[in-house]
Coordinates of C-alpha atoms and ligand atoms in Angstrom, one line a residue:
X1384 CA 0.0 0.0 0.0
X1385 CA 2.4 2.5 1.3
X1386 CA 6.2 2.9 1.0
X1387 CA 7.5 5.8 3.4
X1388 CA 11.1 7.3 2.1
X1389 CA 12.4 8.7 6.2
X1390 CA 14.1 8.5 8.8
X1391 CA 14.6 5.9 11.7
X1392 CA 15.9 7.4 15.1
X1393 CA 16.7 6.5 18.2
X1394 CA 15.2 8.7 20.8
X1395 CA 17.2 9.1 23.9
X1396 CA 15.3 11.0 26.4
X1397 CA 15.8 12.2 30.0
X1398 CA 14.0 14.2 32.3
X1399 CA 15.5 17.0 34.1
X1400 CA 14.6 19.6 36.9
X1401 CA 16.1 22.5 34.7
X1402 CA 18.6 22.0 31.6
X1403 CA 22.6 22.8 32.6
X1404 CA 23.7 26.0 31.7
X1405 CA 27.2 26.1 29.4
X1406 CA 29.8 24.7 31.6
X1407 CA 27.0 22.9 33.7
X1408 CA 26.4 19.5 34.9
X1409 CA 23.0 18.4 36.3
X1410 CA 21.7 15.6 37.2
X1411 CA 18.7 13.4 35.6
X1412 CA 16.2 10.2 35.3
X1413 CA 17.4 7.3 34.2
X1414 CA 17.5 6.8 30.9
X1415 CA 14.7 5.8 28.2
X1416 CA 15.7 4.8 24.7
X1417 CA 12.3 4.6 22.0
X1418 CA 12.1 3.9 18.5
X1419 CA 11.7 7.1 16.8
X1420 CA 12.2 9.1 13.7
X1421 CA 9.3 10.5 11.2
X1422 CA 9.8 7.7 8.6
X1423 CA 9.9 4.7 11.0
X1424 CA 7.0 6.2 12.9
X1425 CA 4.8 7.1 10.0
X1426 CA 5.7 3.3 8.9
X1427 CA 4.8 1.3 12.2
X1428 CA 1.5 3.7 12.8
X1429 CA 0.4 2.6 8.7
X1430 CA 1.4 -0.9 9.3
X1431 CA -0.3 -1.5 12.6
X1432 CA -3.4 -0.2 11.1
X1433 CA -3.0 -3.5 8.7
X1434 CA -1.5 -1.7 5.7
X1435 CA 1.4 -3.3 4.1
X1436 CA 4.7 -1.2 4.0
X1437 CA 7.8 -0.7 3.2
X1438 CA 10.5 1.6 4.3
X1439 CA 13.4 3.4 2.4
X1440 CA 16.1 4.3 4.8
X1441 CA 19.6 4.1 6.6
X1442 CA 20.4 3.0 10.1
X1443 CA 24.1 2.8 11.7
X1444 CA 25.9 -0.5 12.4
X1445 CA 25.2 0.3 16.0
X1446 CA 23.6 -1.0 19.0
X1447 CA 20.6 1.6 18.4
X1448 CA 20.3 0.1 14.3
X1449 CA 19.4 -3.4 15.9
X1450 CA 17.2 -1.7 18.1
X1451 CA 15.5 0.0 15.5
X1452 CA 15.3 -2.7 12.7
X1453 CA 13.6 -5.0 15.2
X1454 CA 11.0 -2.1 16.0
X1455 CA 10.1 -2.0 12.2
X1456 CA 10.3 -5.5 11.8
X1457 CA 7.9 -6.0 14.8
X1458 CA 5.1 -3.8 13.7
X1459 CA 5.5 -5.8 9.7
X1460 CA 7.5 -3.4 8.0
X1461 CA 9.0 -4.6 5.0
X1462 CA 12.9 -3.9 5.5
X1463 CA 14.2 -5.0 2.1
X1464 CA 15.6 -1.2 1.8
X1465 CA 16.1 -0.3 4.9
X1466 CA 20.1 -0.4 4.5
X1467 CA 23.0 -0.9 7.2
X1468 CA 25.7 2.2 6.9
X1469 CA 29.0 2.0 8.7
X1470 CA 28.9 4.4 11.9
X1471 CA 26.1 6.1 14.4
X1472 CA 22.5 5.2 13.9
X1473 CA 20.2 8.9 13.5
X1474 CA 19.4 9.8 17.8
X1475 CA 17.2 12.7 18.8
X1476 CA 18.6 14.0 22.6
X1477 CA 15.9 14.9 24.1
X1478 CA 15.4 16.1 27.6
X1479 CA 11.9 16.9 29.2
X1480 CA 11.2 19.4 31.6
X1481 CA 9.2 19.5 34.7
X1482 CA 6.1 21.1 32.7
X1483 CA 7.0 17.8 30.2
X1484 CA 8.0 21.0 27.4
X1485 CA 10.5 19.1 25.0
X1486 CA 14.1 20.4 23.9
X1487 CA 15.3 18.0 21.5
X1488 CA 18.8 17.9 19.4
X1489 CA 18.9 15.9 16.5
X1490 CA 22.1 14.0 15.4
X1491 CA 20.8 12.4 11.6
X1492 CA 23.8 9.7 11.8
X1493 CA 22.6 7.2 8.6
X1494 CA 19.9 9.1 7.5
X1495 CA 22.1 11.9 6.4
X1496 CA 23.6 9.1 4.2
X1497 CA 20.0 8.2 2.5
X1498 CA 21.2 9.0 -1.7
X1499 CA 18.8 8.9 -4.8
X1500 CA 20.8 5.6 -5.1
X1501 CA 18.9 4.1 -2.4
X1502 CA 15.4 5.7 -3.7
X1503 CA 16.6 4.1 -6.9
X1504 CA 17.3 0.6 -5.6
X1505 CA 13.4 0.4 -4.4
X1506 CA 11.9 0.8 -7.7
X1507 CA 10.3 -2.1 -7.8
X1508 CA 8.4 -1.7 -4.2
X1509 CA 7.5 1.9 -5.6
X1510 CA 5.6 0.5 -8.5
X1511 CA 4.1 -1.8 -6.0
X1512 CA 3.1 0.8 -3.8
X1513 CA -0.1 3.3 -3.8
X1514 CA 1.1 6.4 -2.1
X1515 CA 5.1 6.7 -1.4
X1516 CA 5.4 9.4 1.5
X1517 CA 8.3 11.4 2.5
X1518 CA 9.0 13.8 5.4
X1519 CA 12.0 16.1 5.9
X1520 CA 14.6 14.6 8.2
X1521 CA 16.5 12.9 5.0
X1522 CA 19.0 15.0 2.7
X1523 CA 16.7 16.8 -0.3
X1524 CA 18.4 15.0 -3.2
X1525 CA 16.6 11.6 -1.8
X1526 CA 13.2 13.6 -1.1
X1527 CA 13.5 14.8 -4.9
X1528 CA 14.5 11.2 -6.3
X1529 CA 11.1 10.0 -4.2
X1530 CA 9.1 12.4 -5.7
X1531 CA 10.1 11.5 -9.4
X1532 CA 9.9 8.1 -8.5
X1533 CA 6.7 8.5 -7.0
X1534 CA 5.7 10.2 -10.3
X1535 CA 6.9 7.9 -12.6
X1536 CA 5.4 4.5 -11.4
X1537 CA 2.0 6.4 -10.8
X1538 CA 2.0 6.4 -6.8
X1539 CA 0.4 9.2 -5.3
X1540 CA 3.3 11.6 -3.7
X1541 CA 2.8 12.4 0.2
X1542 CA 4.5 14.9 1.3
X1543 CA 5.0 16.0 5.5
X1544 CA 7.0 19.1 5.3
X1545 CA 8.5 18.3 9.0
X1546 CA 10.7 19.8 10.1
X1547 CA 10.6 23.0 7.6
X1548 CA 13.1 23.5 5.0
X1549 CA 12.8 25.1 1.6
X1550 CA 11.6 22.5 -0.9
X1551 CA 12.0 22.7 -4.6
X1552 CA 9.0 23.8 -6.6
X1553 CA 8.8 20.4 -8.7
X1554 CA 8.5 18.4 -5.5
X1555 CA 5.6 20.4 -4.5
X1556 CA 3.8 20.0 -7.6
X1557 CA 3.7 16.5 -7.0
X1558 CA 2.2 16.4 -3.8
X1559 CA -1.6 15.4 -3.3
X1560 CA -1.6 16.3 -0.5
X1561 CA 1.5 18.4 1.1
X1562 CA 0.7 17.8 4.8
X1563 CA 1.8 20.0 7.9
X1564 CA 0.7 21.5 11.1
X1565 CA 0.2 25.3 11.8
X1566 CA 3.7 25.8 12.3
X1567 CA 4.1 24.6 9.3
X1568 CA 2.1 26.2 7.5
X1569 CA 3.3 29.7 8.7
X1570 CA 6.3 29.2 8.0
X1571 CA 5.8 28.2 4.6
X1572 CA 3.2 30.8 3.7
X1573 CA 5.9 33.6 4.6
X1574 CA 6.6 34.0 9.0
X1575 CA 5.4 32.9 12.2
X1576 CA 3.0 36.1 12.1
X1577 CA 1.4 34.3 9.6
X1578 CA -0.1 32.0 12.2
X1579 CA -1.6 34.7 14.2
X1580 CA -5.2 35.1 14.1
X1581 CA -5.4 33.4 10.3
X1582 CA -8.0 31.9 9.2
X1583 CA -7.0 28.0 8.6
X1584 CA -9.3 27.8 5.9
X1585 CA -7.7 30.5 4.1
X1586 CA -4.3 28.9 5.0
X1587 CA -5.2 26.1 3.3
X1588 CA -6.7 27.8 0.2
X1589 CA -3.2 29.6 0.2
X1590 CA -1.0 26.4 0.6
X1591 CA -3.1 25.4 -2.4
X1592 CA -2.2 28.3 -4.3
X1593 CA 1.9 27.1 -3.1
X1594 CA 1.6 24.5 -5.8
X1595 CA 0.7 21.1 -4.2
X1596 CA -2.5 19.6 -6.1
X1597 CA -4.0 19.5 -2.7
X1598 CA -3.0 20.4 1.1
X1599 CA -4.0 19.7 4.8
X1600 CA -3.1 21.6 7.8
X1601 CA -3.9 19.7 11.2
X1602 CA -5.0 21.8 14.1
X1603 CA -4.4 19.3 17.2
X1604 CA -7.9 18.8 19.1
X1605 CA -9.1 21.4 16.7
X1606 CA -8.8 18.1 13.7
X1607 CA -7.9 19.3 10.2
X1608 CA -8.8 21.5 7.4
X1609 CA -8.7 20.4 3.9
X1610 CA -8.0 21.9 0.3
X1611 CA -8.2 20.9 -2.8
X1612 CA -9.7 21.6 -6.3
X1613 CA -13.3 20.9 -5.0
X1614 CA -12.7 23.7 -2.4
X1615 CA -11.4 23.9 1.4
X1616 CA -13.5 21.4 4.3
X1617 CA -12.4 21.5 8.2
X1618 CA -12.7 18.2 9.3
X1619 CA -13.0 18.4 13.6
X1620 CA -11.2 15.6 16.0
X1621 CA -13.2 13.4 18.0
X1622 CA -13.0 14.6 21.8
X1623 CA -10.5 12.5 23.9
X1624 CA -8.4 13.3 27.1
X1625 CA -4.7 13.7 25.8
X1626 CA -2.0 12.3 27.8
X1627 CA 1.0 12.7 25.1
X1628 CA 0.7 14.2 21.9
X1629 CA 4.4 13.2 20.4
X1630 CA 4.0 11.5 17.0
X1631 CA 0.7 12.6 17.1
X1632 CA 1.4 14.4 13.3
X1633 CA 3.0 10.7 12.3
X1634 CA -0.2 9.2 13.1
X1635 CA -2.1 11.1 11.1
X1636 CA 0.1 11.5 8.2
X1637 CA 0.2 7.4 8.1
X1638 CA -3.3 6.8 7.9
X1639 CA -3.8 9.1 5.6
X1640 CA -1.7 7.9 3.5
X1641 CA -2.8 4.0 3.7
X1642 CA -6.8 5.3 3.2
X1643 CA -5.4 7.2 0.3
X1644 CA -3.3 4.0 -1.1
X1645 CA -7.2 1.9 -0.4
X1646 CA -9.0 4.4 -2.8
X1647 CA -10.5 6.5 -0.2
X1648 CA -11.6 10.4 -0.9
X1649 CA -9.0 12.7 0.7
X1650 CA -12.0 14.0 2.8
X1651 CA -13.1 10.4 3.8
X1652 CA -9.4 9.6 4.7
X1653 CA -8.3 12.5 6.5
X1654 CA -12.2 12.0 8.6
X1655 CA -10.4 8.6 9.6
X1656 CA -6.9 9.7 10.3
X1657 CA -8.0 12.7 12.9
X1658 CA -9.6 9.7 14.5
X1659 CA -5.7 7.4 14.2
X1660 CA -4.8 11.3 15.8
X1661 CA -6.6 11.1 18.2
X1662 CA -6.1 7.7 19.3
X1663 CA -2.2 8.6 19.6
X1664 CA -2.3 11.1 22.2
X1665 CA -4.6 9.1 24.7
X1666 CA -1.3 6.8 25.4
X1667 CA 2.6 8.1 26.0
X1668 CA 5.3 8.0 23.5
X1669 CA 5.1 7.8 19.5
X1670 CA 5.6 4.2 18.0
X1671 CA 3.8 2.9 21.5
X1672 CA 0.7 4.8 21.3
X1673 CA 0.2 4.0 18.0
X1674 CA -3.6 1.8 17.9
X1675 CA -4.8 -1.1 16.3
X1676 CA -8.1 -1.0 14.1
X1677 CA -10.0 -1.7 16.6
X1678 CA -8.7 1.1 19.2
X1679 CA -10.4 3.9 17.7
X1680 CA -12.4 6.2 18.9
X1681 CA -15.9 6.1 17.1
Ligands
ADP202 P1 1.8 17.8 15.2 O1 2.0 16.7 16.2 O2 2.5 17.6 13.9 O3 2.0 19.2 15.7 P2 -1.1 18.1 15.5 O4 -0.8 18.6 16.9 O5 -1.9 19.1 14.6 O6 0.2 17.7 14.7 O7 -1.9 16.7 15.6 C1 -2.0 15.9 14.5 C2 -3.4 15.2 14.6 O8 -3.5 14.4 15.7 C3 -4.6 16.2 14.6 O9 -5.0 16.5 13.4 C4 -5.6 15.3 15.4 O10 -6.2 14.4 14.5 C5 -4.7 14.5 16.3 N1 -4.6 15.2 17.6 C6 -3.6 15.9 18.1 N2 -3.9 16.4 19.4 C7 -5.1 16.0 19.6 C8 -6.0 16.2 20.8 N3 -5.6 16.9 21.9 N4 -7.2 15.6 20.7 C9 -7.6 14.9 19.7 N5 -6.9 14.7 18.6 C10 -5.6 15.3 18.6

């Protein structure tokens, strides 16, 4: 159904009373090491939902790229082109506060190693796939080789503009949709200022005008608004208490994509993916609060 061209990290998080100044030492928790990364997540959330995928990527010849390869391989994720590089495995630092706010330093490791070469190598999985989804935490030339092959076997190009970084025009037109949060969406619509008071509608309608052949903005609890040639639809989330919203974005993103590679409308996918959203942030962590078909809110 889905092939996801991302990253696989190895989150390595702490919590701390206050972060050391320079020249500081504190003390922390012990230490708690999670599957992470946008690609890896968006692949285990797709696959748990019963889609079958497949994951173009590096990880290191380290302790964390066994850890990680046996994440992917646990949730069903096809690893044929998930390659072994000499050297560190992609980690995110990542310390948490005592209000649970998130600093995070990411060190890519493998993934900055991800070529067109590899995009190339997984032709064949491409044509097999639907939709072929990429995020931003790989280098640009490999985003750009996903996109054209996404194009060229007749997959529909996913594209989660996380984190932000300028991205050529002809990667753009592909997408159906391009896919970020309001932060996102700010930034690429010219500022943070952007965000302020506007409308999300009329974010969408100006994403639009960006040149992806259709665009969604999520809005956390507020769920999602929609645009596309048939015009803009905000599409709300089902109410739940939220415990943890990491990966909630990857969540989505994923079952989007694998109601998209099943023939759904975008509406009628992204209407079931605010509810994979939501499911996400009722348990801790990414990959581990990813549900099942059957834990879905209604
Ligand atoms: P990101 O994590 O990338 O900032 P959002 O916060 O917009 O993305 O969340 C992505 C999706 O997850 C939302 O569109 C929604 O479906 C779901 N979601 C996130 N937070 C909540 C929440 N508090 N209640 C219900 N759904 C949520």
């Amino acid at each position: 159904d889905v092939v996801v061209v991302g990253s696989v990290n190895a989150d390595l998080v702490v919590g701390v009373d206050r972060r050391p100044a320079p020249g500081e030492t504190v003390l922390g928790s012990d230490l708690a090491t999670h599957p992470g990364g946008k690609g890896a997540n968006q692949a285990v959330a797709a696959a748990r939902l019963g889609g079958r995928v497949g994951i173009v990527g590096r990880v290191g010849d380290d302790g964390h790229g066994a850890l990680l390869r046996g994440a992917l391989a646990e949730a069903g994720v096809d690893l044929a082109h998930l390659a072994v590089t000499p050297g560190p495995s992609g980690v995110a630092l990542i310390t948490v506060g005592p209000d649970g706010d998130n600093s995070i330093i990411v060190s890519p490791g493998a993934n900055a190693r991800l070529t067109p070469d590899d995009v190339a190598a997984a032709r064949d999985m491409i044509a097999a796939a639907s939709v072929v989804t990429f995020q931003l935490e790989v280098p640009m030339p490999a985003i750009e080789a996903a996109a054209r092959a996404a194009a060229s076997a007749g997959a529909r190009a996913v594209l989660n503009l996380s984190p932000t970084a300028p991205v050529p025009a002809e990667v753009l037109a592909v997408c159906d949709p391009l896919v970020v949060n309001e932060h996102e969406a700010a930034w690429l619509l010219g500022g943070p200022g952007a965000a302020d008071g506007a409308d999300p509608e009329r974010m969408a309608a100006a994403l639009l005008g960006s040149g992806p052949r259709s665009a969604v903005i999520t809005l956390g609890a507020d769920g999602v608004v929609v645009a596309d040639a048939e015009g803009t639809a905000r599409i709300p989330s089902p109410k739940v208490e939220a415990v943890d919203t990491t990966g909630a974005g990857d969540a989505f993103t994923a079952a989007l994509c694998l109601r998209l590679a099943r023939g759904d409308s975008l509406r009628d996918a992204a209407r079931y993916a605010t509810r994979v959203g939501a499911a996400a942030v009722r348990r801790p962590g990414a990959q581990t609060s990813y549900p099942t078909p059957d834990e879905l809110p209604a």
